[in-house]
Coordinates of C-alpha atoms in Angstrom, one line a residue:
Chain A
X1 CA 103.2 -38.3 -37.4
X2 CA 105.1 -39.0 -40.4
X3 CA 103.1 -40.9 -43.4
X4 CA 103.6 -44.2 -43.8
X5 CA 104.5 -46.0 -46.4
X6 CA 102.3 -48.0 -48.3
X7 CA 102.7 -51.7 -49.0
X8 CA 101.4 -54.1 -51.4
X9 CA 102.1 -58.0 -50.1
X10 CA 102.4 -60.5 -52.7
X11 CA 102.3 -64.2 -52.3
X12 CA 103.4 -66.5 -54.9
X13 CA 102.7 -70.6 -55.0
X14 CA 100.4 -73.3 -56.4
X15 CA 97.4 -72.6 -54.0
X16 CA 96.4 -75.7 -54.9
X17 CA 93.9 -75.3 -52.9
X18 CA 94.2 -72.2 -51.2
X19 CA 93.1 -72.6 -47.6
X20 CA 92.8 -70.9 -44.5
X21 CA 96.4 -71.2 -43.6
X22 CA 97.3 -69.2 -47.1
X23 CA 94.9 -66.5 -46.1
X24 CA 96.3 -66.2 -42.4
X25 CA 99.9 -65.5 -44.0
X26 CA 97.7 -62.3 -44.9
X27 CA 96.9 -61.4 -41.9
X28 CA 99.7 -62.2 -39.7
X29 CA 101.9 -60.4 -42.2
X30 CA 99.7 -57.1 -42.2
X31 CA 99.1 -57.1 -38.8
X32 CA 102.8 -56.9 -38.3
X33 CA 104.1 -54.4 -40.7
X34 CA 101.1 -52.3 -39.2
X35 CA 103.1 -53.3 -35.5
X36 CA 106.3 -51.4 -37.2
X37 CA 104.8 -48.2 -37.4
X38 CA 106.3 -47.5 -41.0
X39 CA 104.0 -49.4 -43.0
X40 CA 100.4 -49.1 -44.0
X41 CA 99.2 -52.5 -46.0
X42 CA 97.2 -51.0 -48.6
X43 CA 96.6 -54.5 -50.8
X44 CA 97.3 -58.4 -51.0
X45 CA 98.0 -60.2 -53.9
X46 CA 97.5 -63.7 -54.5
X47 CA 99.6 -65.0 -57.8
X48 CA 98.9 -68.5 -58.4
X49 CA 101.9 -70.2 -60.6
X50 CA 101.1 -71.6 -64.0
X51 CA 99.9 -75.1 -64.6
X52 CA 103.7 -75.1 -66.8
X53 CA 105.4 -75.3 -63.6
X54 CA 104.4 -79.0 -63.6
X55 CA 104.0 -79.9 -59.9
X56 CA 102.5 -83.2 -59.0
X57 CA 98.6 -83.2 -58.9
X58 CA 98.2 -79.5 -59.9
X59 CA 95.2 -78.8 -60.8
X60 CA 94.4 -76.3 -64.0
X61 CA 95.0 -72.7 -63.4
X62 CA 91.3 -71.8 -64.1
X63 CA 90.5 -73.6 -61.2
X64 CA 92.7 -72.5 -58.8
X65 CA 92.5 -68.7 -60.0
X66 CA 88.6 -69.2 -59.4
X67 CA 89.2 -71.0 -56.0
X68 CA 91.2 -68.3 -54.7
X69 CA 88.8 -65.6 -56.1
X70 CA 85.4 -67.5 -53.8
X71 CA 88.3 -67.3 -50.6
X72 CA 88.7 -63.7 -51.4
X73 CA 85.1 -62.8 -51.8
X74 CA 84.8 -61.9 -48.1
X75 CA 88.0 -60.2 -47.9
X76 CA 88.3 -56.5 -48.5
X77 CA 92.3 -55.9 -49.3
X78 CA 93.3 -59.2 -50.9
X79 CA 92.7 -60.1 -54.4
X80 CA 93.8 -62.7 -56.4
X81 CA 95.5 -62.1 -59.6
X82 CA 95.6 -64.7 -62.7
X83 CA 98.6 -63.0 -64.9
X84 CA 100.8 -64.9 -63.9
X85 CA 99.2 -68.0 -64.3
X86 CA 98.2 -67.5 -68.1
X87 CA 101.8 -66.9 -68.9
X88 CA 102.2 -69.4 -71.9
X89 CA 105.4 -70.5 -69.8
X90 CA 106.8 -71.0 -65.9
X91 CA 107.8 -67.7 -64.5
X92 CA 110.3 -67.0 -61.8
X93 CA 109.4 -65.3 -59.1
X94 CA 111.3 -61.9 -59.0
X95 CA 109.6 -61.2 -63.1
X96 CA 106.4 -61.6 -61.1
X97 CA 107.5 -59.3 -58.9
X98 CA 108.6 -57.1 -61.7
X99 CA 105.8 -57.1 -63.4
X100 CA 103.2 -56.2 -60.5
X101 CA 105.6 -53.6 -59.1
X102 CA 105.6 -52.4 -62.9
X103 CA 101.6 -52.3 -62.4
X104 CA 101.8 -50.6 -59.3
X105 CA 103.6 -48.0 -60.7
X106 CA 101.5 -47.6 -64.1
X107 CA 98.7 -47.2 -61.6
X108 CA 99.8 -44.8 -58.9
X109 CA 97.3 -42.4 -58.0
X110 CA 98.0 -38.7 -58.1
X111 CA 97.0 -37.8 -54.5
X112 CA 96.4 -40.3 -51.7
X113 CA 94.2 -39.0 -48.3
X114 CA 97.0 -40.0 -46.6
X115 CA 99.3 -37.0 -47.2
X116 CA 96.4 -34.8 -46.9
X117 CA 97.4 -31.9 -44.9
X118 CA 100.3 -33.4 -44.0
X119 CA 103.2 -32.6 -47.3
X120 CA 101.5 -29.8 -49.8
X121 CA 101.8 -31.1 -53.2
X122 CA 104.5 -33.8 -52.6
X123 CA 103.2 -37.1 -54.8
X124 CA 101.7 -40.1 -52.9
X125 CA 104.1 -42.4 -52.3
X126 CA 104.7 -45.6 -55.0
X127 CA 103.9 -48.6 -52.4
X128 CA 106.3 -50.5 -52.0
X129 CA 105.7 -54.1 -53.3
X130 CA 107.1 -57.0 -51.0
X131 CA 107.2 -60.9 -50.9
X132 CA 105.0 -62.5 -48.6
X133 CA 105.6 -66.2 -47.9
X134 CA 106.3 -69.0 -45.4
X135 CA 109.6 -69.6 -43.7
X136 CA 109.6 -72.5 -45.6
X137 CA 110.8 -70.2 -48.1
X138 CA 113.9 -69.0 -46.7
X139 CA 115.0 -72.4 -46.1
X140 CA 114.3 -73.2 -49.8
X141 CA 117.1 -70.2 -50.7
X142 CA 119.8 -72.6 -49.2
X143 CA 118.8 -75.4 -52.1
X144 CA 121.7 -74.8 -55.0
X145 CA 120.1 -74.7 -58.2
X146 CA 117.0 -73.8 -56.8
X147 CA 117.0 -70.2 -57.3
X148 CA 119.0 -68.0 -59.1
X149 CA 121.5 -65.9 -56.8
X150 CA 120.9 -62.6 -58.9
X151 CA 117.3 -63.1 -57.9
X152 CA 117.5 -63.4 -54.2
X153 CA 119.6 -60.4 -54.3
X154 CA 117.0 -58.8 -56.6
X155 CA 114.7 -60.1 -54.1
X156 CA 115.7 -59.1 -51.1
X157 CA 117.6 -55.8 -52.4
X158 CA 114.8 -54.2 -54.0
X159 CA 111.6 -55.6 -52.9
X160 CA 111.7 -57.3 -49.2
X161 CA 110.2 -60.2 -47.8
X162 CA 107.5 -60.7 -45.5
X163 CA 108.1 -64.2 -43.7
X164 CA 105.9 -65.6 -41.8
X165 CA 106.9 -68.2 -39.6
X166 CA 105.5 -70.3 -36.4
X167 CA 105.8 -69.1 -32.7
X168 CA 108.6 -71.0 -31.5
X169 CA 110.6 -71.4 -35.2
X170 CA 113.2 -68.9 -35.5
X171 CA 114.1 -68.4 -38.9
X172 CA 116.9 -66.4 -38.3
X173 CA 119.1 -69.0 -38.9
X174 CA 118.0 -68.9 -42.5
X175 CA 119.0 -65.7 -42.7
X176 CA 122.4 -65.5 -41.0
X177 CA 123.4 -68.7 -42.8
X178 CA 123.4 -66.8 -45.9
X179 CA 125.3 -64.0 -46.8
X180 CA 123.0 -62.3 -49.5
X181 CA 120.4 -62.5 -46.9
X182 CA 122.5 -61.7 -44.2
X183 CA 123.2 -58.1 -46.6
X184 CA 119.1 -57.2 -46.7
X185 CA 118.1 -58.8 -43.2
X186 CA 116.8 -55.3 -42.5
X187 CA 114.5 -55.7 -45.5
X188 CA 113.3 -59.0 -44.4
X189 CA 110.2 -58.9 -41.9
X190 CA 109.8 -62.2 -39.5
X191 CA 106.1 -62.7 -38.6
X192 CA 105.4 -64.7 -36.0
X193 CA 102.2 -66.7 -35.9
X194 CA 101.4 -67.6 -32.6
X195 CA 98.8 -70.2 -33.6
X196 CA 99.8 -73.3 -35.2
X197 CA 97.8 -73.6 -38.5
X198 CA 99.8 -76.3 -40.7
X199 CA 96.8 -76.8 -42.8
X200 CA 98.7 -77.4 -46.0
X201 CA 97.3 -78.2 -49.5
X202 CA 99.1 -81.8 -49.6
X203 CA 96.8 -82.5 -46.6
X204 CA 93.7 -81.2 -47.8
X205 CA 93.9 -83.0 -50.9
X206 CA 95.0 -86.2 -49.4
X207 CA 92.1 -85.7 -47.0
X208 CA 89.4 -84.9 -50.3
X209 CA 90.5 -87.7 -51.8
X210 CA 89.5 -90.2 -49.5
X211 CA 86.2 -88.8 -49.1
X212 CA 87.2 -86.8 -45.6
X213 CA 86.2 -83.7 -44.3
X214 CA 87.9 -80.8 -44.6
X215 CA 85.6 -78.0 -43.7
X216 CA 86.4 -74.9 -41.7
X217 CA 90.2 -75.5 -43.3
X218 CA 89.4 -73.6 -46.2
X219 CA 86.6 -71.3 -46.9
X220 CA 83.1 -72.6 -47.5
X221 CA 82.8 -71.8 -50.9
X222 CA 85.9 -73.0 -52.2
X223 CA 85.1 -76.4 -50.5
X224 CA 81.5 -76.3 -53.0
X225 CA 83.7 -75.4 -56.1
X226 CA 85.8 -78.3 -55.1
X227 CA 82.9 -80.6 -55.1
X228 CA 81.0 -79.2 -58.1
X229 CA 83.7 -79.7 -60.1
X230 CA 85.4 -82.9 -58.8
X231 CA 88.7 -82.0 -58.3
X232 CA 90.7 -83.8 -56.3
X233 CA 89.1 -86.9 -56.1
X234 CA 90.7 -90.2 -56.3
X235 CA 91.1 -90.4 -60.0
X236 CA 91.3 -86.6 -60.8
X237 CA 95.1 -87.0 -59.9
X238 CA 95.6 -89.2 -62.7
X239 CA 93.8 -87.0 -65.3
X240 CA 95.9 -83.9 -64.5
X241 CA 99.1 -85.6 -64.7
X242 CA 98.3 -87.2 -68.0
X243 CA 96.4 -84.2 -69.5
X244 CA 100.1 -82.0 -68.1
X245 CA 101.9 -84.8 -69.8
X246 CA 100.1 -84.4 -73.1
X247 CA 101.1 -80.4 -73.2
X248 CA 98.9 -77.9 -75.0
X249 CA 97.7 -74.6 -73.6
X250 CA 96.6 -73.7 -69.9
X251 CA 92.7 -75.2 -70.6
Chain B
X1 CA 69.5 -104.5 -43.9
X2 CA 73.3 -102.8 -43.1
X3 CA 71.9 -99.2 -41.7
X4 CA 70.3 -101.4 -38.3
X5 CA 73.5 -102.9 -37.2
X6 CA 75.2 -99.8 -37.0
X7 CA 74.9 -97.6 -33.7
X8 CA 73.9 -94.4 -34.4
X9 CA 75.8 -91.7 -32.3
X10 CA 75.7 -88.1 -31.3
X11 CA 78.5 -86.3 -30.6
X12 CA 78.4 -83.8 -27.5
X13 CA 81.0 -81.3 -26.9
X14 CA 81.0 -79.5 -23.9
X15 CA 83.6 -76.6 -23.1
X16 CA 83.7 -72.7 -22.7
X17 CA 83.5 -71.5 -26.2
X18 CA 84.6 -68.5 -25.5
X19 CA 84.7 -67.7 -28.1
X20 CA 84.1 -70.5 -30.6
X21 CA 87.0 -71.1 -33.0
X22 CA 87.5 -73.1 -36.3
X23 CA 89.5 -75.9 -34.4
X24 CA 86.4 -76.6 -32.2
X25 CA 84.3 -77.4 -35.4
X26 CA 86.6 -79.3 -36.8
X27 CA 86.7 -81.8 -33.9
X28 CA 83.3 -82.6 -35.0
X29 CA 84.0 -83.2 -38.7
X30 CA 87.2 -85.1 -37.4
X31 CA 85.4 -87.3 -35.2
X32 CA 82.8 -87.7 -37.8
X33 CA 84.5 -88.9 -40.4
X34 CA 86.5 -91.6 -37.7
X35 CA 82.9 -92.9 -36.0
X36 CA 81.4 -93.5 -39.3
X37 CA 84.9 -94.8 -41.2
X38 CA 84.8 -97.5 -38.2
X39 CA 81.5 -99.1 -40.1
X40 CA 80.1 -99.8 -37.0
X41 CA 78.8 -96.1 -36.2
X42 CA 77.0 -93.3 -37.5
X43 CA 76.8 -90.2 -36.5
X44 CA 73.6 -88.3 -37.0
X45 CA 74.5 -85.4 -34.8
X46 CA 76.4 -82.9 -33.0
X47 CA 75.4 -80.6 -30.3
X48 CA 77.4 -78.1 -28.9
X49 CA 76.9 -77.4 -25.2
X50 CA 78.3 -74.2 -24.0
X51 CA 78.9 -74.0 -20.4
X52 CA 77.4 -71.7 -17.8
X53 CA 78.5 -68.7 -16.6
X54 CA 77.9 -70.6 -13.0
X55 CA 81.4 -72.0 -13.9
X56 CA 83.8 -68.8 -12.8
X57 CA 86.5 -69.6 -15.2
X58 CA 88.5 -66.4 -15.5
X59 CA 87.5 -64.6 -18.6
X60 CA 84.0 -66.3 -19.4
X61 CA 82.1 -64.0 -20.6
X62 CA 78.1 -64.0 -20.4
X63 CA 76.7 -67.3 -21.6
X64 CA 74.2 -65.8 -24.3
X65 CA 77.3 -64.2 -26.6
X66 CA 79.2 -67.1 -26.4
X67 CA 75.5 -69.1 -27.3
X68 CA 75.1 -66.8 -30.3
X69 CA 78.7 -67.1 -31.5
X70 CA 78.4 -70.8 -32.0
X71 CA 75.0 -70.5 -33.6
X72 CA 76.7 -68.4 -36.2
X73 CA 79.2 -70.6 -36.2
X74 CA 77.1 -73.5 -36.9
X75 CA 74.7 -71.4 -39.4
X76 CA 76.4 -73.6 -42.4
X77 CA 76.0 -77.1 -40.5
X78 CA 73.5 -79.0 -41.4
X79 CA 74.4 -81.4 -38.5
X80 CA 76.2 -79.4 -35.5
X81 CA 73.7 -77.6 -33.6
X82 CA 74.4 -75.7 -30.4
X83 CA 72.2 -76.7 -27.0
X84 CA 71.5 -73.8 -24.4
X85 CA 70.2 -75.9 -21.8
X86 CA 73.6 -76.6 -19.7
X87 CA 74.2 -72.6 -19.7
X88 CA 70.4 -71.7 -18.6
X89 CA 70.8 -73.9 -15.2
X90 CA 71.9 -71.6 -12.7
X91 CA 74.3 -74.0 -11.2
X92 CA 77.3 -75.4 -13.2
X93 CA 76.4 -78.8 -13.9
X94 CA 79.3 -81.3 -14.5
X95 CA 79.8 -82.8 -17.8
X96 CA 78.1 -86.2 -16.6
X97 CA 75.1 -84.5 -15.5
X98 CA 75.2 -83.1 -19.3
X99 CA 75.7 -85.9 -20.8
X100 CA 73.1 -88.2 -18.9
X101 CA 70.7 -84.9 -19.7
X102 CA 71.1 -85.4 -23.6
X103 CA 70.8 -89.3 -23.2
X104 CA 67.5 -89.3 -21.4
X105 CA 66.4 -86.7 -24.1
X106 CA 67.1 -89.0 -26.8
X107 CA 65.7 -91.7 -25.3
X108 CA 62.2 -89.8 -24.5
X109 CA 61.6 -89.0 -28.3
X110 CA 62.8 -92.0 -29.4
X111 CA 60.1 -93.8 -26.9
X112 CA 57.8 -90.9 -28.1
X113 CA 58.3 -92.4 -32.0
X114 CA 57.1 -96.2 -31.1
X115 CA 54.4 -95.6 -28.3
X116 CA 50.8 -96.3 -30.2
X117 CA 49.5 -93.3 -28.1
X118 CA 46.8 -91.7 -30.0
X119 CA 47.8 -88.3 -28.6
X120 CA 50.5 -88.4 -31.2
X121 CA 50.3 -87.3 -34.8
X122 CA 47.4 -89.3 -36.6
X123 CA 49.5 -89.4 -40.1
X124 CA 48.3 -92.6 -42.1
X125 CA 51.9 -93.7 -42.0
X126 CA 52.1 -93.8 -38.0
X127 CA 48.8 -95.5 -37.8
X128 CA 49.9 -98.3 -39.6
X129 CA 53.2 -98.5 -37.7
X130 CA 51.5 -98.4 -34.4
X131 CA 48.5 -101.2 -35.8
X132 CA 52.8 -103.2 -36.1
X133 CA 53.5 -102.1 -32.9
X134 CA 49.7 -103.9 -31.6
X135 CA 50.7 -107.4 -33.0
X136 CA 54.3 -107.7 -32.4
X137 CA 55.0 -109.5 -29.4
X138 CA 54.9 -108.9 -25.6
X139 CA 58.6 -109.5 -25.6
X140 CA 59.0 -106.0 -27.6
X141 CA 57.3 -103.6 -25.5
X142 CA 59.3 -105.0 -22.0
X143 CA 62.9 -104.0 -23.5
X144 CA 64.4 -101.7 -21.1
X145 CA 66.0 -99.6 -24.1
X146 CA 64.0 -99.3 -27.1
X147 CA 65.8 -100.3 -29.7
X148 CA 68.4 -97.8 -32.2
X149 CA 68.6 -95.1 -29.7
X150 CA 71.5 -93.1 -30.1
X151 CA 73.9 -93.1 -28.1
X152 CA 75.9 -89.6 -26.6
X153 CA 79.7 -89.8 -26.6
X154 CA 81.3 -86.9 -25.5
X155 CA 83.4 -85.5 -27.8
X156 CA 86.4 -83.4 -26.9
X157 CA 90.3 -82.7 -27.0
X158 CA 93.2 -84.1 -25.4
X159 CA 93.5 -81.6 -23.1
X160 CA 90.1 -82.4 -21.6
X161 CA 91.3 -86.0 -21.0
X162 CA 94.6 -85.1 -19.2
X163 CA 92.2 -83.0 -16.9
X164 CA 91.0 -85.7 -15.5
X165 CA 94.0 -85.8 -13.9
X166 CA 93.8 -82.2 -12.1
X167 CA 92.7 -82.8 -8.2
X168 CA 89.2 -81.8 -7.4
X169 CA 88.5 -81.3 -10.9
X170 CA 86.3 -84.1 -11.8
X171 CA 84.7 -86.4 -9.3
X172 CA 86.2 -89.7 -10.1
X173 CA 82.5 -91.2 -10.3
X174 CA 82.0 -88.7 -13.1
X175 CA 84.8 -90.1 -14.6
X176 CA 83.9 -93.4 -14.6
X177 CA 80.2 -93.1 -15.7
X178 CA 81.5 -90.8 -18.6
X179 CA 83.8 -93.4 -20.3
X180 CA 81.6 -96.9 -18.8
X181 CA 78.2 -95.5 -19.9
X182 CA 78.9 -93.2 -22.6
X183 CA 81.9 -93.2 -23.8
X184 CA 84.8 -90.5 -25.3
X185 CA 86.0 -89.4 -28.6
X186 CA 89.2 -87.6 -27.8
X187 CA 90.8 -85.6 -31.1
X188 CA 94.3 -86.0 -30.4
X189 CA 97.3 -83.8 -32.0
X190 CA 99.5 -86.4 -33.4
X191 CA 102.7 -87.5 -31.0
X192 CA 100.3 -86.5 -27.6
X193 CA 100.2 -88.1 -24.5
X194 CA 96.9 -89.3 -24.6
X195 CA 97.8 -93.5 -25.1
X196 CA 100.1 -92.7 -22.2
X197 CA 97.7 -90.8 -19.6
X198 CA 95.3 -94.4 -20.7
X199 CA 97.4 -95.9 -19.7
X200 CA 98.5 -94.5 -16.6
X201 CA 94.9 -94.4 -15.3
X202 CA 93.1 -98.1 -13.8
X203 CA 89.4 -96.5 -14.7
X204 CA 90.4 -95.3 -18.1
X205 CA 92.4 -98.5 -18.7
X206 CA 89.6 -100.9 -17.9
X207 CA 87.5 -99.1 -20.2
X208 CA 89.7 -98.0 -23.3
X209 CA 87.7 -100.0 -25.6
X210 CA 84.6 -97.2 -25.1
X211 CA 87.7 -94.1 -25.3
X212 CA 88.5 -93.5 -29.5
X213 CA 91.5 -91.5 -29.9
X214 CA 91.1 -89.5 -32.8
X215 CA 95.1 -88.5 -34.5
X216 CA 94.7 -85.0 -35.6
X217 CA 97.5 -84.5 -38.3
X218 CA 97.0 -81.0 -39.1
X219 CA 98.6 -79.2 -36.1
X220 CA 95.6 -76.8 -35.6
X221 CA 96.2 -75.1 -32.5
X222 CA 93.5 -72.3 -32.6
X223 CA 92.6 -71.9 -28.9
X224 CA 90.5 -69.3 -27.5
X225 CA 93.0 -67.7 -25.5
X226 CA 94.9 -67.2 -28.1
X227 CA 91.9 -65.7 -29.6
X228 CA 91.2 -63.1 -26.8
X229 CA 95.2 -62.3 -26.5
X230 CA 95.1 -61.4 -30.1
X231 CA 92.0 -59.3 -30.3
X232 CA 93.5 -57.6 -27.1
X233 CA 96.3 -56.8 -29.0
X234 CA 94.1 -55.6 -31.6
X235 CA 95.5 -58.3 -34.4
X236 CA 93.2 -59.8 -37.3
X237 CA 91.3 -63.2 -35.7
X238 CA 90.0 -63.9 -39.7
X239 CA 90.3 -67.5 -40.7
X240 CA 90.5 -68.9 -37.3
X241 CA 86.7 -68.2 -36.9
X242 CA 84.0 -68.1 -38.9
X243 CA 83.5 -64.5 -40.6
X244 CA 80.1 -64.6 -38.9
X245 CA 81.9 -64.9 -35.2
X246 CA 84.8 -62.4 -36.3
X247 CA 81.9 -60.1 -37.2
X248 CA 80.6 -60.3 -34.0
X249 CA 83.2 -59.7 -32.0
X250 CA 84.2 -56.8 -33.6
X251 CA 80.6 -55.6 -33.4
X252 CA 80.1 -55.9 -29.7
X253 CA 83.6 -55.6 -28.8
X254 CA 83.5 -58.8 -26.8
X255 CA 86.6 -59.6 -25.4
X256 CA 89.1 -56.8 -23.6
X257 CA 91.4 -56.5 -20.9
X258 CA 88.1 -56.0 -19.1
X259 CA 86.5 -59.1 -20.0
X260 CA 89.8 -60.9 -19.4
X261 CA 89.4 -60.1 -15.9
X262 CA 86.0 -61.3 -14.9
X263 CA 85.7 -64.2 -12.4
X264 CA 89.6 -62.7 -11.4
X265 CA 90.3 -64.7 -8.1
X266 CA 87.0 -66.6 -8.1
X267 CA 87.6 -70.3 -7.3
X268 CA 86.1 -72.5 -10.4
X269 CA 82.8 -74.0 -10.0
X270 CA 83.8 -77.8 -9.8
X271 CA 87.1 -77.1 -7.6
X272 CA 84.8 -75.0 -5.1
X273 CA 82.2 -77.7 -5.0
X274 CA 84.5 -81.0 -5.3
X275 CA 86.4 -79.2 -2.4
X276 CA 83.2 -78.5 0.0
X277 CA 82.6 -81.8 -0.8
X278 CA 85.3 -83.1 0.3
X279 CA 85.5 -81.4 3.4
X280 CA 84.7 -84.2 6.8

């Protein structure tokens, strides 16, 4: 059987709060690369953006990095990572990408088990380092202005995507519709996930701030932090945007 | 005081849990969160009833997994528990049976609290509430309910509702004692056809007032089929049920091709019976 090649997933967005949904993408995505035969999902990485990206009712970085970290304490192959977030400005994606497939490559072990026995003293493969997101995403390449063509190509050409995407959507047409994705389509994955989990963060915040339950939508502990700390209540939307508006550094 | 007028409620959820999912919790914080945000409810607790494995469905495996899934399940609730005593009867009962069950139970401790028998705990407090009980009136003691019992609603999904529809399914007595005497929260995705299957139905119609239809917004279709199809096809189940549950399963291998096929054939407990019933 030949080796296969490792993969690194790497999700990018607010995560603001991460929830169940978020951590599925995980999942679904790993479970079908593993489906291709090819690739062997070694790690997940979870990159929340920078408060400097200036969303509505983002809450600070130091939050989110440490809400993400509690929803990753159970799992053993995703981690969150916080470099991008303490970037002193708003990153695009593909330099995240750049600089974790950098990272991957700094830190490269000599020899993996996996070509034990298999290829003498040929070096373990550099895995390969690929965008995981919603099809949401795709769609969002269609926006002018929105990203930067160079970077889709960039993208696409020499990372991949991982896009996960409900039973029953067929984000195809995304693809099709555009040529520079049209090029790569073999270096874009379509996950399907055949249960319908729209838990997303607009919700759960909504849901927090009027006092509602949101349990078994995002992880136990991250629900706690929420409520230790206050976030998202009623009034904690106003003291983000005015403490965003009144710019400093990432508190 | 505000606290008396309000009703206090228990939610019951009966179904298959097989296994237990995140979606099934959630109807409970769902309905929750609508019973109390009405002002005129509170909820004090939710039992989860898993059903017998007297009820054939195809797949149902062995009650006492599927009991010890949802206690794991409910480890972090401080107010969903999980009931064993609908899966322990060696018959299937129907839900109204279950329902009327959990009712009476409520209403024996309840009576249990306010009777001035001495057989019952001798704390100074309840002395002093019974020496009440002594002097309040004659009218007291001869109310038929005692008063601030809880009432059981059963608790459940659209799908349950629109069952009510299948022939032989539910007797249509059932029916009507569930939603006149009791009463049903029904968690509802957004856009369903519950308002219309009301509707459509005399017995539901006439008592609508006692049938809560709870709009679900997030579209949170984790159903345990979908569950078992996925561990059959040997794909991660994480987030879509507890860790504790995922644990579990992986642990005792619970559900298989195998287990997919148990009851194979087998005619469902209520169809066989509502069908011998029916029979001249």
């Amino acid at each position: 059987m030949k080796s296969q090649i490792p993969v690194v997933l790497l999700a990018c967005g607010s995560f603001n709060p991460i929830t169940n949904m978020h951590l599925r993408l995980f999942e679904v995505a790993r479970d079908h690369l593993h489906q291709t035969g090819i690739y062997q999902v070694i790690q997940g990485i979870i990159s929340p953006v920078s408060d400097h990206y200036r969303k509505k009712d983002l809450v600070a970085s130091h939050h989110r990095v440490a809400m993400a970290r509690l929803a990753l304490q159970t799992s053993d192959w995703i981690r969150v990572d916080p470099w991008e977030s303490e970037q002193a400005q708003w990153m695009e994606t593909v330099k995240v990408l750049r600089h974790h497939h950098q990272e991957l490559l700094r830190s490269s072990p000599p020899m993996e088990a996996q070509n034990a026995g298999k290829a003498p003293t040929a070096p373990a493969a550099v895995p390969e380092l690929k965008l995981l997101c919603g099809a949401d995403i795709l769609k969002t390449f269609h926006t002018p202005n929105l990203w930067k063509d160079v970077h889709i190509r960039e993208i696409v050409e020499k990372f991949g995507l991982v896009c996960v995407s409900r039973a029953g959507h067929d984000p195809k047409e995304y693809i099709l519709d555009l040529p520079i994705l049209r090029q790569y389509q073999h270096n874009i994955y379509l996950a399907q996930e055949p249960v319908q989990n729209e838990i997303s963060a607009t919700y759960i915040r909504r849901a927090l701030s009027q006092g509602q339950s949101v349990k078994y939508l995002l992880p136990d502990a991250v629900i706690a932090y929420i409520k230790h700390h206050r976030l998202y209540t009623m009034d904690s939307s106003w003291k983000d945007r005015s403490s965003q508006r009144s710019k400093g550094n990432t508190s | 005081m505000d606290k008396s007028e309000k009703t206090d409620v228990v939610l019951l959820a009966c179904g298959s849990f097989n296994p237990i999912t995140n979606m099934h919790l959630r109807l409970f914080e769902l309905a929750r969160d609508f019973m109390n945000g009405t002002g005129k409810y509170r909820v004090i607790k939710g039992i989860i009833s898993p059903v017998g494995d007297a009820y054939k469905k195809k797949g149902l495996i062995p009650a006492h997994h599927r009991i010890i899934m949802a206690e794991l399940a409910t480890k972090n609730s401080n107010w969903v528990e999980v009931d064993t005593w609908e899966s322990l009867q060696k018959e299937w009962v129907e839900t109204a049976k279950v329902l009327r069950h959990h009712q009476e139970k409520l209403e024996a401790s309840n009576c249990d609290h306010q009777q001035n028998s001495p057989v019952l705990e001798r704390s100074g407090r309840k002395r002093k509430w019974t020496e009440q009980r002594q002097n309040s009136s004659q009218k007291k003691s001869l109310e038929a309910t005692p008063k601030g019992v809880p009432k059981v609603k059963l608790l459940c999904g659209a799908d349950l509702l629109e069952s009510f529809g299948v022939p032989n399914l539910w007797k249509s007595e059932d029916i009507t004692q569930i939603v006149a005497d009791y009463g049903l929260i029904c968690i509802t995705r957004a856009g369903s056809d519950a308002q219309k299957f009301i509707y459509e139905s005399d017995v539901l119609w006439k008592h609508q007032s006692n049938i809560y239809l709870v709009n679900e917004w997030i579209t949170n279709d984790i159903s345990s089929t979908k569950i078992r199809r996925a561990l059959r096809r040997g794909q991660s189940i994480r987030y879509l049920v507890p860790d504790l549950v995922q644990e579990y399963i992986e642990k005792h291998n619970l559900y298989s091709s195998e287990s997919e096929d148990r009851n194979a054939g087998i005619v469902l407990a209520p169809l066989q019976r509502n069908t011998a019933e029916a029979k001249p």
